[in-house]
PDB file of N, CA and C in Angstrom:
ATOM      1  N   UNK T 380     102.369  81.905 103.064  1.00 53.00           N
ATOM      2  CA  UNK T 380     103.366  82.373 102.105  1.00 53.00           C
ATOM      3  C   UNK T 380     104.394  83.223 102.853  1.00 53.00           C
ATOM      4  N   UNK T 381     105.568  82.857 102.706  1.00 63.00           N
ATOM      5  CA  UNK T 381     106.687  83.611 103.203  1.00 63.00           C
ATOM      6  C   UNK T 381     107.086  85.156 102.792  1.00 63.00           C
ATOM      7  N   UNK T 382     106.518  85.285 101.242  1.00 61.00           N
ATOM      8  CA  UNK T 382     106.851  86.678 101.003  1.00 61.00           C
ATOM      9  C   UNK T 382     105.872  87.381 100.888  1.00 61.00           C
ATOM     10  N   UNK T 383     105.383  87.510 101.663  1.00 65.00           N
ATOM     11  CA  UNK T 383     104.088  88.271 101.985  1.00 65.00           C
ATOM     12  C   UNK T 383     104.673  89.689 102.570  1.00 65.00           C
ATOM     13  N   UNK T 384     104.345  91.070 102.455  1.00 71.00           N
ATOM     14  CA  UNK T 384     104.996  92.223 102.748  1.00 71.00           C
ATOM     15  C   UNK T 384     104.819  92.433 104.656  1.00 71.00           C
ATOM     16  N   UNK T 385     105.233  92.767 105.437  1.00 81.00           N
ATOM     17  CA  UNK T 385     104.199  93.021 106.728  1.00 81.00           C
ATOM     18  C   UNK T 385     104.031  94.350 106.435  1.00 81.00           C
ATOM     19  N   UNK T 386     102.947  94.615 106.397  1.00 84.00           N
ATOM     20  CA  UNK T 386     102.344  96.287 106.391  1.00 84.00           C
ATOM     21  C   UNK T 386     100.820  95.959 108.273  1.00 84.00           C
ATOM     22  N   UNK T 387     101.258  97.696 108.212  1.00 85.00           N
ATOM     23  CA  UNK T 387     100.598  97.569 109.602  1.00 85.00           C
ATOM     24  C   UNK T 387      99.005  97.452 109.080  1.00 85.00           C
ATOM     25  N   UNK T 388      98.264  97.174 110.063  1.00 85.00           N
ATOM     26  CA  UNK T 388      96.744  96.528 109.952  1.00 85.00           C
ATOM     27  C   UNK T 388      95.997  98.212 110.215  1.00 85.00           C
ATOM     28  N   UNK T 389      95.190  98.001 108.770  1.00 84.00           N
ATOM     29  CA  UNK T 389      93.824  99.101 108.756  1.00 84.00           C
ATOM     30  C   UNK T 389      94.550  99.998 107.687  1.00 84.00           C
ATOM     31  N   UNK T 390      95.973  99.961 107.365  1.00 87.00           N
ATOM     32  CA  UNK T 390      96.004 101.051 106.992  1.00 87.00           C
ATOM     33  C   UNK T 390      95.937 100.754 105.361  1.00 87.00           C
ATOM     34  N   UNK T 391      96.303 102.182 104.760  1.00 86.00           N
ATOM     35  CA  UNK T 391      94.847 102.866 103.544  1.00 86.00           C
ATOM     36  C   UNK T 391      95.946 103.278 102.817  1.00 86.00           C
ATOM     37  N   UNK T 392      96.788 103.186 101.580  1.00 89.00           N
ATOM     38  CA  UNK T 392      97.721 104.675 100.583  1.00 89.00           C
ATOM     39  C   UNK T 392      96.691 105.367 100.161  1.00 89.00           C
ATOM     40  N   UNK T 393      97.343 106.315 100.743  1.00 91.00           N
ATOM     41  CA  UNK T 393      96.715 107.526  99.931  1.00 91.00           C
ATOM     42  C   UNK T 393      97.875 108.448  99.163  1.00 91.00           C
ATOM     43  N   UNK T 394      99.334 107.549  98.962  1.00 93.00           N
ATOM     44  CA  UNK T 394      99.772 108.205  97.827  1.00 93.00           C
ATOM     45  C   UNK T 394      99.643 107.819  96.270  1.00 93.00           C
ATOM     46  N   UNK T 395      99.880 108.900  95.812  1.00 94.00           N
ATOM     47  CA  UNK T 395      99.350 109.145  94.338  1.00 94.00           C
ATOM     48  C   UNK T 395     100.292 110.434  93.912  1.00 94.00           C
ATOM     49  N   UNK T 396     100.380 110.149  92.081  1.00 94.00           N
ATOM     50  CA  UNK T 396     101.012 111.133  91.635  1.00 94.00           C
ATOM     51  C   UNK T 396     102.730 110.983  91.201  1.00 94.00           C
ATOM     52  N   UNK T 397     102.590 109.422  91.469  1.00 96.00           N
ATOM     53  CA  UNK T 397     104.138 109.550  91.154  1.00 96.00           C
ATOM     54  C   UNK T 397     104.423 108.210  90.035  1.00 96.00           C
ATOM     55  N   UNK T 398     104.802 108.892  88.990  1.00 96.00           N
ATOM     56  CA  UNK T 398     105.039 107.594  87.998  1.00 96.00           C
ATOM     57  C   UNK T 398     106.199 106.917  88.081  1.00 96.00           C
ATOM     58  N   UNK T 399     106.257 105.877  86.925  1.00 96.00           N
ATOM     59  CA  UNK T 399     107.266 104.399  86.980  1.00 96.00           C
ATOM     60  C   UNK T 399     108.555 104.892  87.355  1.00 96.00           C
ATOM     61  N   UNK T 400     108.491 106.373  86.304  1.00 97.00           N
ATOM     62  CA  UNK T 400     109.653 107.024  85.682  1.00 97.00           C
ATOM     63  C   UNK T 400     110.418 107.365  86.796  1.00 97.00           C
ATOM     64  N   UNK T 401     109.331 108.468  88.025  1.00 97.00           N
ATOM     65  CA  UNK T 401     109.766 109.108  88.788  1.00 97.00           C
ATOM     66  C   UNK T 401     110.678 108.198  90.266  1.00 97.00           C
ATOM     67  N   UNK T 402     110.013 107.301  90.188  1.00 96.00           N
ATOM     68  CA  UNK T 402     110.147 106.283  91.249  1.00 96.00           C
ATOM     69  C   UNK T 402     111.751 105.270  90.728  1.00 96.00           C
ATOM     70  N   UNK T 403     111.868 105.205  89.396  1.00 96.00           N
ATOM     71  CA  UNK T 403     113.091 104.582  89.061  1.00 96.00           C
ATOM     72  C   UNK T 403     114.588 105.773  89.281  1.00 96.00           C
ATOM     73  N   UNK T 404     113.819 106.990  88.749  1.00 96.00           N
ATOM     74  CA  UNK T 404     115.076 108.245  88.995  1.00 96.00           C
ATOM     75  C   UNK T 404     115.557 108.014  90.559  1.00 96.00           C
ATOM     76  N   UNK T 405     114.859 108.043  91.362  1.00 97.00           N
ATOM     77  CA  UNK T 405     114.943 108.132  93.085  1.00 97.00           C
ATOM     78  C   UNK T 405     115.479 106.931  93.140  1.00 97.00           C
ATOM     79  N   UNK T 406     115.321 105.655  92.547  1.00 95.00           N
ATOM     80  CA  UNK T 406     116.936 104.529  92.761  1.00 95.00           C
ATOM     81  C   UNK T 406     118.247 104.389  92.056  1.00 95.00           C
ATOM     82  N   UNK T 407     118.578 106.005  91.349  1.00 92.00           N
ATOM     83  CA  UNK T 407     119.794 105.813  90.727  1.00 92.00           C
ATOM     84  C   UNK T 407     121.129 105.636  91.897  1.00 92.00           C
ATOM     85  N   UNK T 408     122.119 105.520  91.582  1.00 93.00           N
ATOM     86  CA  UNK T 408     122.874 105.236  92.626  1.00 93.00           C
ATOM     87  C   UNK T 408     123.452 106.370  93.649  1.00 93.00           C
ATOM     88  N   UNK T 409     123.710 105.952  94.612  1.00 94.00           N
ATOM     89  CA  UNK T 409     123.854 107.105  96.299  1.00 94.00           C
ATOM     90  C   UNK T 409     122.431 106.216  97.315  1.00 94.00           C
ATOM     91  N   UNK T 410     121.798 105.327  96.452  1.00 95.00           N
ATOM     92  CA  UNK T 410     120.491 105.350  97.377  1.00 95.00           C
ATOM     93  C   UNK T 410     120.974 104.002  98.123  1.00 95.00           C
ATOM     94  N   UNK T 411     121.243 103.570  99.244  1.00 95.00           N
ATOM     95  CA  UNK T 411     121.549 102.760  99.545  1.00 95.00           C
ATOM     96  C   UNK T 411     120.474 102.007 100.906  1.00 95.00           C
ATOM     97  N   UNK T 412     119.465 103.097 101.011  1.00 96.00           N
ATOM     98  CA  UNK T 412     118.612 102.631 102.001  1.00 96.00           C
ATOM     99  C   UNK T 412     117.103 102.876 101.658  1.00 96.00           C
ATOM    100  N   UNK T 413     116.091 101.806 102.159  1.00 95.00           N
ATOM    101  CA  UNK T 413     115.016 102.326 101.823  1.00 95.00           C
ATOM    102  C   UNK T 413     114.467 103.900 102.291  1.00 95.00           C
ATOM    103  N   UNK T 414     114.834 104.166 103.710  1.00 96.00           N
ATOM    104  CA  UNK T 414     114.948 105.777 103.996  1.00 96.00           C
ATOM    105  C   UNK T 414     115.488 106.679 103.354  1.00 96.00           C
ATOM    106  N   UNK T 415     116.675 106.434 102.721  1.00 97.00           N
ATOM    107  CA  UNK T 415     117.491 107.208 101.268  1.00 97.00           C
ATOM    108  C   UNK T 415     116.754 107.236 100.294  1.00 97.00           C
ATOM    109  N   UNK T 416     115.856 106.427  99.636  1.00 97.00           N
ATOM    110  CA  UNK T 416     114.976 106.157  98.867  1.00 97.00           C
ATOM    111  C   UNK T 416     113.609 107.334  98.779  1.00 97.00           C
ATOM    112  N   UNK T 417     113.495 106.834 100.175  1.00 97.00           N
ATOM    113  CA  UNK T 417     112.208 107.984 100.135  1.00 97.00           C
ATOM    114  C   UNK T 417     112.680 108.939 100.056  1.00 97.00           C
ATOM    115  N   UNK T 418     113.779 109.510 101.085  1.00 97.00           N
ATOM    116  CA  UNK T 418     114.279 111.043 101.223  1.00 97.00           C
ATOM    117  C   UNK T 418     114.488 111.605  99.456  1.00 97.00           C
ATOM    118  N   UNK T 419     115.232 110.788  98.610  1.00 97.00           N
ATOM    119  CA  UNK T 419     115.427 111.031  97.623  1.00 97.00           C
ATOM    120  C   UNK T 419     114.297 111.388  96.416  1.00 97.00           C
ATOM    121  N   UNK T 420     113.237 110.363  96.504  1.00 97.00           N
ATOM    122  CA  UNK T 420     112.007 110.080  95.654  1.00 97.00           C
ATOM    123  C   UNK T 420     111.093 111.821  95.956  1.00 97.00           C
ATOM    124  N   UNK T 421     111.067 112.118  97.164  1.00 98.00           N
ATOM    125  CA  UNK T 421     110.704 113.426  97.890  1.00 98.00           C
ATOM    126  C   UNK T 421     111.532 114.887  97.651  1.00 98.00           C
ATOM    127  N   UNK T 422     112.668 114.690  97.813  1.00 97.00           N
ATOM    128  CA  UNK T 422     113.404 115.692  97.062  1.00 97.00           C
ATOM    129  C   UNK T 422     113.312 115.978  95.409  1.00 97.00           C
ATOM    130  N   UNK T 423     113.398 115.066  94.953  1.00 97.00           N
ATOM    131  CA  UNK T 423     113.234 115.061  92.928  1.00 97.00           C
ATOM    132  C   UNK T 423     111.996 115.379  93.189  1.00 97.00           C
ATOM    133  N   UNK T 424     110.815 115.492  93.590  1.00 97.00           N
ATOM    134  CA  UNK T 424     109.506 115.689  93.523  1.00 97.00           C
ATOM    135  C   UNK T 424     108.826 116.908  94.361  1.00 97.00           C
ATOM    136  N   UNK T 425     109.478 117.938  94.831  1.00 97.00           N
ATOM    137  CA  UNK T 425     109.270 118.644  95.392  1.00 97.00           C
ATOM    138  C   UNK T 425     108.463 118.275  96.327  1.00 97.00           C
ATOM    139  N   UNK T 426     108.688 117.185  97.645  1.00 97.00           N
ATOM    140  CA  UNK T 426     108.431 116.594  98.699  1.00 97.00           C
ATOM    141  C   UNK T 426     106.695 116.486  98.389  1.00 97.00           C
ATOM    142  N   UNK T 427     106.336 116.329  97.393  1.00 96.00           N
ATOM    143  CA  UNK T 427     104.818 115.823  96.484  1.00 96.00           C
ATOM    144  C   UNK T 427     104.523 114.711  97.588  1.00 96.00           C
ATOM    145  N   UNK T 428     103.538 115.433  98.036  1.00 96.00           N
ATOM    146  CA  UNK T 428     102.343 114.628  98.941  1.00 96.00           C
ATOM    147  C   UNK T 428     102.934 114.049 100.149  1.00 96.00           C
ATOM    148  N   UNK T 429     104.049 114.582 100.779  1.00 97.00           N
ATOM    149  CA  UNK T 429     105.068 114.295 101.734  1.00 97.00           C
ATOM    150  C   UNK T 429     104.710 113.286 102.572  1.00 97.00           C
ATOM    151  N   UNK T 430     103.604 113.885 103.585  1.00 96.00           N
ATOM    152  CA  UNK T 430     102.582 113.314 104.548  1.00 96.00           C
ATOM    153  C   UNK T 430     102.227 112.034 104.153  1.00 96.00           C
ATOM    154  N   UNK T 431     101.765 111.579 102.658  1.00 96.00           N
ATOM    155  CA  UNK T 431     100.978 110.239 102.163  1.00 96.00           C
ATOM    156  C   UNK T 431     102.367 109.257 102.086  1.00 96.00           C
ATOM    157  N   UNK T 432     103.104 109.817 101.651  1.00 97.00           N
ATOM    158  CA  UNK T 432     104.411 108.806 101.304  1.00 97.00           C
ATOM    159  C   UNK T 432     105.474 108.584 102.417  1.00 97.00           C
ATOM    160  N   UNK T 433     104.956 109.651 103.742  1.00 96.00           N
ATOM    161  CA  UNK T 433     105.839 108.993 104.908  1.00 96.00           C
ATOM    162  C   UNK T 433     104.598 107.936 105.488  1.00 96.00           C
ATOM    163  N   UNK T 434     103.629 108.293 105.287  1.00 95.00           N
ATOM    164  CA  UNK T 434     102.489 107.266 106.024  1.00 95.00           C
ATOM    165  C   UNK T 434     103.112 105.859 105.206  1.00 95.00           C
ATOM    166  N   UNK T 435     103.309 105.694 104.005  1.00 94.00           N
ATOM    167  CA  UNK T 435     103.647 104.665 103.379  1.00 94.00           C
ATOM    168  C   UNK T 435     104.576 103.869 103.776  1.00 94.00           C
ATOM    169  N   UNK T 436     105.808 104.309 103.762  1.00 93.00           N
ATOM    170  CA  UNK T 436     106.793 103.635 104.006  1.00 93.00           C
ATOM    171  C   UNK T 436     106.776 103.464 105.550  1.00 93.00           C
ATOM    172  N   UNK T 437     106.251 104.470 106.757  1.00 93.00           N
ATOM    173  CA  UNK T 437     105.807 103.971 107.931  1.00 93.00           C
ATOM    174  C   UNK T 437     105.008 102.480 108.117  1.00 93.00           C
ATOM    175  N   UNK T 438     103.892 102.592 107.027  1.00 92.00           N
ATOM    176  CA  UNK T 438     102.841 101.290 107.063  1.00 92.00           C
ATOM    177  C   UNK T 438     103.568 100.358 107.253  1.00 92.00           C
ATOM    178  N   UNK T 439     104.811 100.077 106.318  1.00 89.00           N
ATOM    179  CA  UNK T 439     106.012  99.057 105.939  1.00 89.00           C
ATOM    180  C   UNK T 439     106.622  99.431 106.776  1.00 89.00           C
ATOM    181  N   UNK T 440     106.896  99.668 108.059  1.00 90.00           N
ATOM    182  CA  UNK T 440     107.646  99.837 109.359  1.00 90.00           C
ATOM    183  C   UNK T 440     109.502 100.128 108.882  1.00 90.00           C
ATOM    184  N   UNK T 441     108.964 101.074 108.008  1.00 89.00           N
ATOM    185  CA  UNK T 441     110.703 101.653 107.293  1.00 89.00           C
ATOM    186  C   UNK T 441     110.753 103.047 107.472  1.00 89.00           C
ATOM    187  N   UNK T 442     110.233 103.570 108.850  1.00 81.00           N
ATOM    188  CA  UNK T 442     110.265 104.503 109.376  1.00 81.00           C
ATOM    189  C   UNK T 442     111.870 104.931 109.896  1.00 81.00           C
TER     190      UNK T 442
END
């Protein structure tokens, strides 16, 4: 299957804590990158669980 995500091998989320709601606010417009995305999703959230959600988007090599 072609759309298969590449995420790196072994790894685990361990984020949690962030709803539909919160995650749609962080793509209103200014966000033009998935790194803008996070930076943004982290700021509205008082950088909530910082560490788990850079491991995340790292996994997805959008470091």
């Amino acid at each position: 299957d072609t759309n298969v995500d590449l995420v790196r091998s072994g790894f685990t989320d361990d984020a949690s804590g962030y709803s539909i709601s919160q995650i749609f606010v962080a793509l209103r417009p200014g966000v033009e990158t998935v790194q803008g995305f996070r930076t943004r999703l982290l700021q509205n959230n008082g950088n909530h669980q910082q560490q788990d959600v850079n491991n995340l988007f790292e996994a997805y090599y959008y470091n």
